[in-house]
mmCIF file of C-alpha atoms in Angstrom:
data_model
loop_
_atom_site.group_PDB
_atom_site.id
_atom_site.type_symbol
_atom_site.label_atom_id
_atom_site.label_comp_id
_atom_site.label_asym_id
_atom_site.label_seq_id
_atom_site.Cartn_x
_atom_site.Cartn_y
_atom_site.Cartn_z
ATOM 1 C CA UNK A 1 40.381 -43.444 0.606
ATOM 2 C CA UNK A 2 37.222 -45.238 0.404
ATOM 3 C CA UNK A 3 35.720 -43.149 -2.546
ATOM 4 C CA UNK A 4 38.825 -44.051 -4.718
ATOM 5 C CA UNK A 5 38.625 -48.286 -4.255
ATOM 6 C CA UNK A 6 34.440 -47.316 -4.425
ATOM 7 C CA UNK A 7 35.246 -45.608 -7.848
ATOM 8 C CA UNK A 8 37.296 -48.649 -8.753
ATOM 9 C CA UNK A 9 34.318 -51.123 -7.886
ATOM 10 C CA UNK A 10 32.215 -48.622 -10.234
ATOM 11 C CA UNK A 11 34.519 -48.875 -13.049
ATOM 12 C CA UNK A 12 34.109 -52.513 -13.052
ATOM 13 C CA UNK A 13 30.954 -52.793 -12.784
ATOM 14 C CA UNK A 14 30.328 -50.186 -15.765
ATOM 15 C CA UNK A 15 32.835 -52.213 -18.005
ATOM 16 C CA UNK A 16 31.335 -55.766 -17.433
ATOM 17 C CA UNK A 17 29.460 -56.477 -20.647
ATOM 18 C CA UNK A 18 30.020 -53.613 -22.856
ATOM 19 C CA UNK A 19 30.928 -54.642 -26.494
ATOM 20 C CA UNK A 20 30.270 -58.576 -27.594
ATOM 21 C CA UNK A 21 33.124 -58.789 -30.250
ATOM 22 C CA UNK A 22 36.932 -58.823 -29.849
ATOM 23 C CA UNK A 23 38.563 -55.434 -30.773
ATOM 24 C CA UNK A 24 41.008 -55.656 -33.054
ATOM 25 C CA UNK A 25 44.988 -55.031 -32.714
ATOM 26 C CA UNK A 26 44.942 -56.169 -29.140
ATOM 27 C CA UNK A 27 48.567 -57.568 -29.612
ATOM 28 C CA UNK A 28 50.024 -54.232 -30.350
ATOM 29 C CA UNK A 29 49.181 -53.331 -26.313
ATOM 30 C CA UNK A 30 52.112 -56.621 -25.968
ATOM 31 C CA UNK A 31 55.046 -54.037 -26.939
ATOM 32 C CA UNK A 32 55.878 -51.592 -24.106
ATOM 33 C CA UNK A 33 54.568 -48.734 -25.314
ATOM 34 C CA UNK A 34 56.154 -46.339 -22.544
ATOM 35 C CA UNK A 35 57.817 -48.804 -20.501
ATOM 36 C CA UNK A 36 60.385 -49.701 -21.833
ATOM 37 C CA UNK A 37 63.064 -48.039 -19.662
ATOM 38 C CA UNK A 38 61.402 -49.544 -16.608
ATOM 39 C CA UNK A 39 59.082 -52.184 -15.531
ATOM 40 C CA UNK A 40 55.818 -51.619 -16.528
ATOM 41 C CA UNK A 41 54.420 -52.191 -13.125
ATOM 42 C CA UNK A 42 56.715 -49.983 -11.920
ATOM 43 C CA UNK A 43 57.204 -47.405 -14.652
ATOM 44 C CA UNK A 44 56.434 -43.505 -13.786
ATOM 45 C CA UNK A 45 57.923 -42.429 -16.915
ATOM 46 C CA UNK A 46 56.416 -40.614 -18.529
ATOM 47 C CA UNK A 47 54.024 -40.949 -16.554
ATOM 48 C CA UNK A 48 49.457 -40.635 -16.290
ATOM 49 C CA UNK A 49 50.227 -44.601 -15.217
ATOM 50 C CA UNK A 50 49.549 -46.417 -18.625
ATOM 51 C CA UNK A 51 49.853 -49.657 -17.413
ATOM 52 C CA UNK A 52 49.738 -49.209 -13.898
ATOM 53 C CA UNK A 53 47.312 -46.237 -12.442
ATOM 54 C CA UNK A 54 48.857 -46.052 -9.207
ATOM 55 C CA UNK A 55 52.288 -44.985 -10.649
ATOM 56 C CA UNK A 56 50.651 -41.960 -11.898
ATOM 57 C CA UNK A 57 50.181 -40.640 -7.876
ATOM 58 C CA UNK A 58 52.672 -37.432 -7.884
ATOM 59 C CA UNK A 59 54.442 -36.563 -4.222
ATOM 60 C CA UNK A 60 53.628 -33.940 -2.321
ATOM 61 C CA UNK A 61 54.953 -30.083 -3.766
ATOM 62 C CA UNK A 62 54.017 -31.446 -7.534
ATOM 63 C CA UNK A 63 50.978 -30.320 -9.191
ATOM 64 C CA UNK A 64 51.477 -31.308 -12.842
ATOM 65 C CA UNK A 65 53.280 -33.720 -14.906
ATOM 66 C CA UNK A 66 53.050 -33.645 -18.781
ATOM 67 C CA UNK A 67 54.906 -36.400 -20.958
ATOM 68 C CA UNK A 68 55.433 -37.956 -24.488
ATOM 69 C CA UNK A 69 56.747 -41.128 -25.224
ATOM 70 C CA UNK A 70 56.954 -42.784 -28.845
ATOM 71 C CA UNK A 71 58.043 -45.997 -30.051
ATOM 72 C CA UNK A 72 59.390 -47.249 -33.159
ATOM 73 C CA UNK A 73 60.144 -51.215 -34.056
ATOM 74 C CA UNK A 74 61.316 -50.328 -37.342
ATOM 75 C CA UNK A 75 61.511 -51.711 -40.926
ATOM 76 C CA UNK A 76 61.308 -55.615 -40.173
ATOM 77 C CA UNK A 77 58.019 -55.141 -37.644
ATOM 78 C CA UNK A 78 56.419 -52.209 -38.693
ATOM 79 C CA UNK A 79 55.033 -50.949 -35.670
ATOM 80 C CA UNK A 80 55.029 -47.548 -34.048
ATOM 81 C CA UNK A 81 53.439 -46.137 -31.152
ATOM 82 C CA UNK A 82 53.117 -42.873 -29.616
ATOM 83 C CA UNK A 83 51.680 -42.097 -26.182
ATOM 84 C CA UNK A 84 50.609 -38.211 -24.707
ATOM 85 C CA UNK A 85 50.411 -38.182 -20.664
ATOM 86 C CA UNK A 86 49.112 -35.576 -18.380
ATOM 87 C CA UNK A 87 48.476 -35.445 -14.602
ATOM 88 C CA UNK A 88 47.247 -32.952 -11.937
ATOM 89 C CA UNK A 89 47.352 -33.464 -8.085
ATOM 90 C CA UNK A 90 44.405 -31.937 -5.947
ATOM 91 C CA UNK A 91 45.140 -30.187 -2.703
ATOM 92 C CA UNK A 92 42.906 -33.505 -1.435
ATOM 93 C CA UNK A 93 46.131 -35.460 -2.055
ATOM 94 C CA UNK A 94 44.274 -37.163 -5.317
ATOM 95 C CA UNK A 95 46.252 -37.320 -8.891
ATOM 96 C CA UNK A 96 43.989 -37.090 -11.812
ATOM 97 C CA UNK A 97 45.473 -38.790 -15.014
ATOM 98 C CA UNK A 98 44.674 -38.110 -18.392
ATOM 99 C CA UNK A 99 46.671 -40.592 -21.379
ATOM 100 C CA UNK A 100 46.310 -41.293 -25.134
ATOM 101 C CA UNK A 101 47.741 -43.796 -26.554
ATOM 102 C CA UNK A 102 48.117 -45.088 -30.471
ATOM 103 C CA UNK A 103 50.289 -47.940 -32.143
ATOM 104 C CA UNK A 104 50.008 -49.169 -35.325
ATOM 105 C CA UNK A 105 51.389 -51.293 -38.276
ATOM 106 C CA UNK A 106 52.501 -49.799 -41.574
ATOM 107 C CA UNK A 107 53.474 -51.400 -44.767
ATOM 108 C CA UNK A 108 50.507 -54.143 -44.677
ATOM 109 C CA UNK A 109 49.596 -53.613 -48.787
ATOM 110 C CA UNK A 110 46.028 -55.137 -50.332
ATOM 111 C CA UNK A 111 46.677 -57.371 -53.260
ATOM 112 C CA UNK A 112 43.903 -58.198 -55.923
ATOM 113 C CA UNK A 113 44.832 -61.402 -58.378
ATOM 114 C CA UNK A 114 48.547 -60.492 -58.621
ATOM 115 C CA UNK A 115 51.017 -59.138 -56.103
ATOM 116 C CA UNK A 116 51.219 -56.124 -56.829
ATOM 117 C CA UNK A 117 49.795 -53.698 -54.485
ATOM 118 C CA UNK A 118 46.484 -51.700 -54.873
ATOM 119 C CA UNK A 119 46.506 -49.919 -51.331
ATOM 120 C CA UNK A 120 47.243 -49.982 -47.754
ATOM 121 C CA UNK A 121 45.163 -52.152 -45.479
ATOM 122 C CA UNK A 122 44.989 -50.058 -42.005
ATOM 123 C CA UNK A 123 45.577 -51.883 -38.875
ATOM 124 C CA UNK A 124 45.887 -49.476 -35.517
ATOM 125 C CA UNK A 125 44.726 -49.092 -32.135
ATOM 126 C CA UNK A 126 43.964 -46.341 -29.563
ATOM 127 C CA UNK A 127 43.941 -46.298 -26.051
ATOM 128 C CA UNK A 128 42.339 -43.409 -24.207
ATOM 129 C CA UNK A 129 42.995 -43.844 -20.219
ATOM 130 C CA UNK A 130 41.526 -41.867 -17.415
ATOM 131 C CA UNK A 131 43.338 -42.338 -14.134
ATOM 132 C CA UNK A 132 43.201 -41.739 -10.283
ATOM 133 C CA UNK A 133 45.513 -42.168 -7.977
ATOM 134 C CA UNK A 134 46.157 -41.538 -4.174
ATOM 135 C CA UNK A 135 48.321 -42.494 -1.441
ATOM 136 C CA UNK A 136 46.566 -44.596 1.059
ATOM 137 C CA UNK A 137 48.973 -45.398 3.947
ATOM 138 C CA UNK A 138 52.200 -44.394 4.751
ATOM 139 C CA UNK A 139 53.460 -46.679 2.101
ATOM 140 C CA UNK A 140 50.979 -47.983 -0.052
ATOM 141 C CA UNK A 141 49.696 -45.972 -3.167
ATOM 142 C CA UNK A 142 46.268 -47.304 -4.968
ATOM 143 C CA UNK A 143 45.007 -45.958 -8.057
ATOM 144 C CA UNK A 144 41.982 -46.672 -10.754
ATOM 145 C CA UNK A 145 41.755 -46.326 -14.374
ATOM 146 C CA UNK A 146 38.955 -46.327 -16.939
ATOM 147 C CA UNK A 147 40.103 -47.365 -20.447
ATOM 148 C CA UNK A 148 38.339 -46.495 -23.551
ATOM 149 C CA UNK A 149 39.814 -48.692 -26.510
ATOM 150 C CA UNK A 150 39.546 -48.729 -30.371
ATOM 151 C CA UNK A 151 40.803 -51.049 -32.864
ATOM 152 C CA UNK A 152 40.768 -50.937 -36.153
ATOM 153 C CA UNK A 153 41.870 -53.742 -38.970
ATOM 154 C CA UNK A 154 40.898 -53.291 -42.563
ATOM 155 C CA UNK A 155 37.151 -52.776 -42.714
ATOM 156 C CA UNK A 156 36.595 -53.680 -39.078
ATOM 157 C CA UNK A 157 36.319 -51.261 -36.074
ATOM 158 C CA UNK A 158 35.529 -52.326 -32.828
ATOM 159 C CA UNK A 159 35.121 -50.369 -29.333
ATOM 160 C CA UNK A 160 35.403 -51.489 -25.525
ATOM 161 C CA UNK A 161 35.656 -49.998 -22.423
ATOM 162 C CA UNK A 162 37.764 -51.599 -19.500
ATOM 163 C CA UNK A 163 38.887 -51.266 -16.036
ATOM 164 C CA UNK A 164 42.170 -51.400 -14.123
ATOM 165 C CA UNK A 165 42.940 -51.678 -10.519
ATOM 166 C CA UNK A 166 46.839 -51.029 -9.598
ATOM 167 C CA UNK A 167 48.534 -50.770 -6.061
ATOM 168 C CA UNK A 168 52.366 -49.693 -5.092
ATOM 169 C CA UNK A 169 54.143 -50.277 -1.978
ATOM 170 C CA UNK A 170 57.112 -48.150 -1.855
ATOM 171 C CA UNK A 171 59.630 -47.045 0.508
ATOM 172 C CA UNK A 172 59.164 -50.238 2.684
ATOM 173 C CA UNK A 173 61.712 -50.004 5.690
ATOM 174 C CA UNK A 174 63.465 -53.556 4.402
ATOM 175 C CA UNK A 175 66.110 -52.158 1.863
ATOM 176 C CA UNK A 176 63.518 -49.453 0.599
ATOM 177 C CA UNK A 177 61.808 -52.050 -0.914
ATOM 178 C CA UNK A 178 58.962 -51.503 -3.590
ATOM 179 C CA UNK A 179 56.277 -54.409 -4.386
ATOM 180 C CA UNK A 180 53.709 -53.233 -7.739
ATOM 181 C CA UNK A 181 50.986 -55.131 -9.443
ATOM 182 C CA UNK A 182 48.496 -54.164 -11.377
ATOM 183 C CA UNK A 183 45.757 -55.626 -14.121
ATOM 184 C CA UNK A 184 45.626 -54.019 -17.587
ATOM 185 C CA UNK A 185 42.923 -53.480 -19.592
ATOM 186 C CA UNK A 186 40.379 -56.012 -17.800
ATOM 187 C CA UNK A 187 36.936 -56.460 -18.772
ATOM 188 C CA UNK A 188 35.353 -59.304 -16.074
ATOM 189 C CA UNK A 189 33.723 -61.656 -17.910
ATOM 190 C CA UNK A 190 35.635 -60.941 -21.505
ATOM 191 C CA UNK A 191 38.715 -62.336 -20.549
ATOM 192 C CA UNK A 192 38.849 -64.762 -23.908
ATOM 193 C CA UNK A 193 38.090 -62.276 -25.968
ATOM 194 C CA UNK A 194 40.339 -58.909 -24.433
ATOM 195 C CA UNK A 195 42.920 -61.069 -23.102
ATOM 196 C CA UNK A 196 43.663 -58.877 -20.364
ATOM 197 C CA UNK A 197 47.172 -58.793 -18.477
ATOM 198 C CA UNK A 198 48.977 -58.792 -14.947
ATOM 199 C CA UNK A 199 51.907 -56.520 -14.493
ATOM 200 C CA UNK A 200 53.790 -56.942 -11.339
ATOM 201 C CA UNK A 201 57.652 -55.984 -10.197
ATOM 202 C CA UNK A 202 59.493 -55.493 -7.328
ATOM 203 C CA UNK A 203 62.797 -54.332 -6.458
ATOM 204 C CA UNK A 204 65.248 -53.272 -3.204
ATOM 205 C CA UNK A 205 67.678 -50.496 -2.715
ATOM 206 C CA UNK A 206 71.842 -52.170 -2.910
ATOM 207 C CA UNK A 207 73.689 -49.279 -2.604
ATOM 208 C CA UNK A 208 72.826 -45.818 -1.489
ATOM 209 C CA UNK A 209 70.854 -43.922 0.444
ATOM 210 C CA UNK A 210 68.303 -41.480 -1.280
ATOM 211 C CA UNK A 211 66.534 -41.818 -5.147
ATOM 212 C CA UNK A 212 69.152 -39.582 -6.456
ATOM 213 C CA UNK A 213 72.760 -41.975 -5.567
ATOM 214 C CA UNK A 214 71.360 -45.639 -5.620
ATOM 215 C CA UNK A 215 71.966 -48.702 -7.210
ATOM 216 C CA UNK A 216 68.536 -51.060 -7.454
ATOM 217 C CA UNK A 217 67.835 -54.339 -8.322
ATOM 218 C CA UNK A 218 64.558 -56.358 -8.994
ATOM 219 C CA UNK A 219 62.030 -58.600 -10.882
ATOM 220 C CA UNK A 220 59.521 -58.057 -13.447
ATOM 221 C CA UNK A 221 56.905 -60.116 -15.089
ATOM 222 C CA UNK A 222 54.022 -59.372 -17.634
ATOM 223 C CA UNK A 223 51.836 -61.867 -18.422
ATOM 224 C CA UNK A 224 48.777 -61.917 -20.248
ATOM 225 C CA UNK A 225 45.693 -64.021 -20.815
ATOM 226 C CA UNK A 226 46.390 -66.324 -24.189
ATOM 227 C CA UNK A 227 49.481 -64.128 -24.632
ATOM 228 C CA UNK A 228 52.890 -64.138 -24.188
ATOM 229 C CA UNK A 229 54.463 -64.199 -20.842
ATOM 230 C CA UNK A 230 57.978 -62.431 -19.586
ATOM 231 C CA UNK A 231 60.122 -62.173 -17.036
ATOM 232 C CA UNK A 232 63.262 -61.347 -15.879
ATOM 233 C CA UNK A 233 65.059 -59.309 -13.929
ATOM 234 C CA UNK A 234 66.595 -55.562 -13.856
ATOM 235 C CA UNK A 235 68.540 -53.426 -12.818
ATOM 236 C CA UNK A 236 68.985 -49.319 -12.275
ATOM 237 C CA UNK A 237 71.529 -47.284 -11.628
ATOM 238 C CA UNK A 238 71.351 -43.037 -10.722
ATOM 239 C CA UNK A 239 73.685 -41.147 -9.970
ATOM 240 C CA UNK A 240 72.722 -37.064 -9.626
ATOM 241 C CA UNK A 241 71.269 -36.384 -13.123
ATOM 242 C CA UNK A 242 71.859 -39.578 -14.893
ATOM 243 C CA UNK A 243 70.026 -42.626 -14.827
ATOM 244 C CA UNK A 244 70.775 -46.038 -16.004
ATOM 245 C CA UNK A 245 68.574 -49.325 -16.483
ATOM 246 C CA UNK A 246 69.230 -52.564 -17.670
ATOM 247 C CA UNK A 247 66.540 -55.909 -18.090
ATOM 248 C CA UNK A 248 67.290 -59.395 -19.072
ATOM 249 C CA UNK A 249 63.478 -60.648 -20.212
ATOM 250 C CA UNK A 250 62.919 -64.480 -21.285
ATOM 251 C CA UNK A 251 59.166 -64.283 -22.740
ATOM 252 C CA UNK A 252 57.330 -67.836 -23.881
ATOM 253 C CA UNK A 253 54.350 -67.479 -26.490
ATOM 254 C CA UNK A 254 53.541 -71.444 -26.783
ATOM 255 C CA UNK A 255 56.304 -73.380 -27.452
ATOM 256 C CA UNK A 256 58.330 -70.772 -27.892
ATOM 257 C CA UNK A 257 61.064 -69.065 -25.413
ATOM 258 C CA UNK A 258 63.181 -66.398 -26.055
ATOM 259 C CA UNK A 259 65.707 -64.176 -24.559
ATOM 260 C CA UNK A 260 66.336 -60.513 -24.794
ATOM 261 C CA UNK A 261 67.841 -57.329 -23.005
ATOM 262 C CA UNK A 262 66.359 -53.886 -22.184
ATOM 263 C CA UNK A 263 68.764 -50.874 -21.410
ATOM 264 C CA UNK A 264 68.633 -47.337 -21.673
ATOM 265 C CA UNK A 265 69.177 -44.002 -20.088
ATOM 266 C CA UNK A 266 67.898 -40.880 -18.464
ATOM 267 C CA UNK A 267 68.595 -37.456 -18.201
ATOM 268 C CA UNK A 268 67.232 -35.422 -14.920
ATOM 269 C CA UNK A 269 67.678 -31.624 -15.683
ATOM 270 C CA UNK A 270 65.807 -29.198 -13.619
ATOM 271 C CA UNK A 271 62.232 -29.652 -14.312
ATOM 272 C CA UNK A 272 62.665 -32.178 -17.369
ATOM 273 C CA UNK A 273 63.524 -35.881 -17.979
ATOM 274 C CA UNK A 274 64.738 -36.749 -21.329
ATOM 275 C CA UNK A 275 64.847 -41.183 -21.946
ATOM 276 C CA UNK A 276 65.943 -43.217 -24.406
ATOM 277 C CA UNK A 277 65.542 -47.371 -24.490
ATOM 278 C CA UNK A 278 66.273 -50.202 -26.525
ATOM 279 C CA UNK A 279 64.966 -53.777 -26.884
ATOM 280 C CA UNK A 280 67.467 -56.034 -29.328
ATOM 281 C CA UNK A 281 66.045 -57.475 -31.857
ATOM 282 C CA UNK A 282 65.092 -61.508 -31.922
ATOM 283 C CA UNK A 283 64.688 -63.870 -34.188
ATOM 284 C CA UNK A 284 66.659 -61.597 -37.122
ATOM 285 C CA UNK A 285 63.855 -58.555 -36.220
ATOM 286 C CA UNK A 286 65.496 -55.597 -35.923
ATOM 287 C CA UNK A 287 65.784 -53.790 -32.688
ATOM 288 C CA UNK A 288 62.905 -51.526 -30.335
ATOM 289 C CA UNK A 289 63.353 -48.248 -29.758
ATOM 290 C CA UNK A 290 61.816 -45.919 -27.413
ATOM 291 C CA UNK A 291 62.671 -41.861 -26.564
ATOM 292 C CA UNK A 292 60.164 -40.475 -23.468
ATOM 293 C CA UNK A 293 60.113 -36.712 -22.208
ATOM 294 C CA UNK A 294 58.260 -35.659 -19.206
ATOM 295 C CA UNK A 295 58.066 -32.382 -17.236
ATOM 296 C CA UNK A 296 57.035 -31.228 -13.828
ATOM 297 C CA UNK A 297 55.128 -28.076 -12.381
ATOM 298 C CA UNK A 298 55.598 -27.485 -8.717
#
């Protein structure tokens, strides 16, 4: 217990500082690379805990979780994103987490004096996370994360390294309640320049008794630093094998509101859970998709 939040206080330590310059293609980490189908505070699918570490902490009688996800925003955006997950619990009760992430925009041409094109201009990001994650108390799971980060646009490539704190409270005797929150890719003292965010969800059990016949209900919001803000709330549905989710998300960027809707579903067979998730489209953009796969060892 204590060498896990010590390792946390480590990570920030080692992050304050490094890198002077903004890294490029820090607005690509705004879609929900991953986390779509659920909150991202709250999202285990497909799991390593992108964007919160302490979601990454498997139960007890699980040793390994491996997991894909990949996005696509299509024609009108441009933007794609695929994500590679892998964790391991110890017999110490500690889940190591090991995720790579990459989204980038295509179809951004170079022009000289006329508009016709004379190449592609590359603009991309990675994300390589290192999680750990343990249960704490009876009903409180904390986990750490150390984020290595690369962005790229045109001629300019930029590195940083950040740090990421997340907690979960889960199976809370008041409706099987479950409270997240967690920071996401936080560099103290760069907060202008990596506009870090703040994931945090909860939700309570309305019908049902056990994870695999219950209907939930909750809140979400995402908010980061000189970025846009959402929230809203969702709601899941699973019934033996099949799982279904639905969001209602009003984000603000400035001035600017505007509504949209999450849904998707999920597919439990044996060892292996198969996703799919859409975002509609705003503002005449075409609509998100997102497929996941993930598979446990026991």
């Amino acid at each position: 217990m204590y060498r896990l939040l010590f390792c946390g206080l480590a990570a920030f330590a080692w992050a304050h500082g490094v890198g002077a310059q903004p890294v490029p293609a820090r607005e690509l980490w705004e879609f929900p690379l991953g986390a779509m189908f659920e909150p991202p505070a709250l999202a285990t699918e497909p799991g390593a805990g992108l964007w919160n570490p302490a979601t990454s902490a498997l139960p007890a009688g699980e040793r390994l979780r491996v997991g894909v996800a990949s996005l696509s925003a299509g024609a009108a955006q441009g933007v794609d994103g695929q994500l590679l997950t892998a964790s391991f619990r110890r017999s110490s009760g500690v889940t190591l987490g090991l995720s790579v992430a990459r989204a980038s925009i295509a179809g951004l041409v170079r022009t000289d004096s006329d508009p016709q094109s004379v190449g592609s201009i590359p603009y991309n990001t990675t994300l390589l996370s290192v999680t750990a994650a343990r249960k704490l108390l009876p009903h409180l799971t904390a986990g750490v994360a150390m984020r290595w980060r690369n962005g790229q646009a045109d001629q300019a490539s930029r590195n940083a390294v950040a740090a990421d704190l997340g907690m979960v409270a889960h199976d809370l005797p008041l409706l099987n309640a479950r409270l997240a929150v967690s920071s996401f890719l936080w560099r103290p003292g760069r907060e202008i320049e990596d506009r870090p965010a703040v994931v945090t969800a909860a939700d309570v059990r309305v019908i049902g008794h056990r994870r695999t016949h219950e209907l939930r209900a909750g809140y979400a919001q995402h908010g980061v630093n000189r970025g846009a803000r959402e929230r809203g709330p969702f709601v899941s549905a699973r019934f033996d094998r099949l799982e279904a989710r639905a969001g209602y998300l009003r984000a603000s960027a400035g001035a600017t509101d505007v509504s949209r809707v999450r849904s998707g579903v999920a597919l439990y067979f044996n060892r292996y859970v198969v996703g799919i998730a859409r975002e509609e489209g705003i503002s005449g953009l075409g609509p998100v998709y997102q497929f996941t796969l993930s598979s446990l060892v026991k």
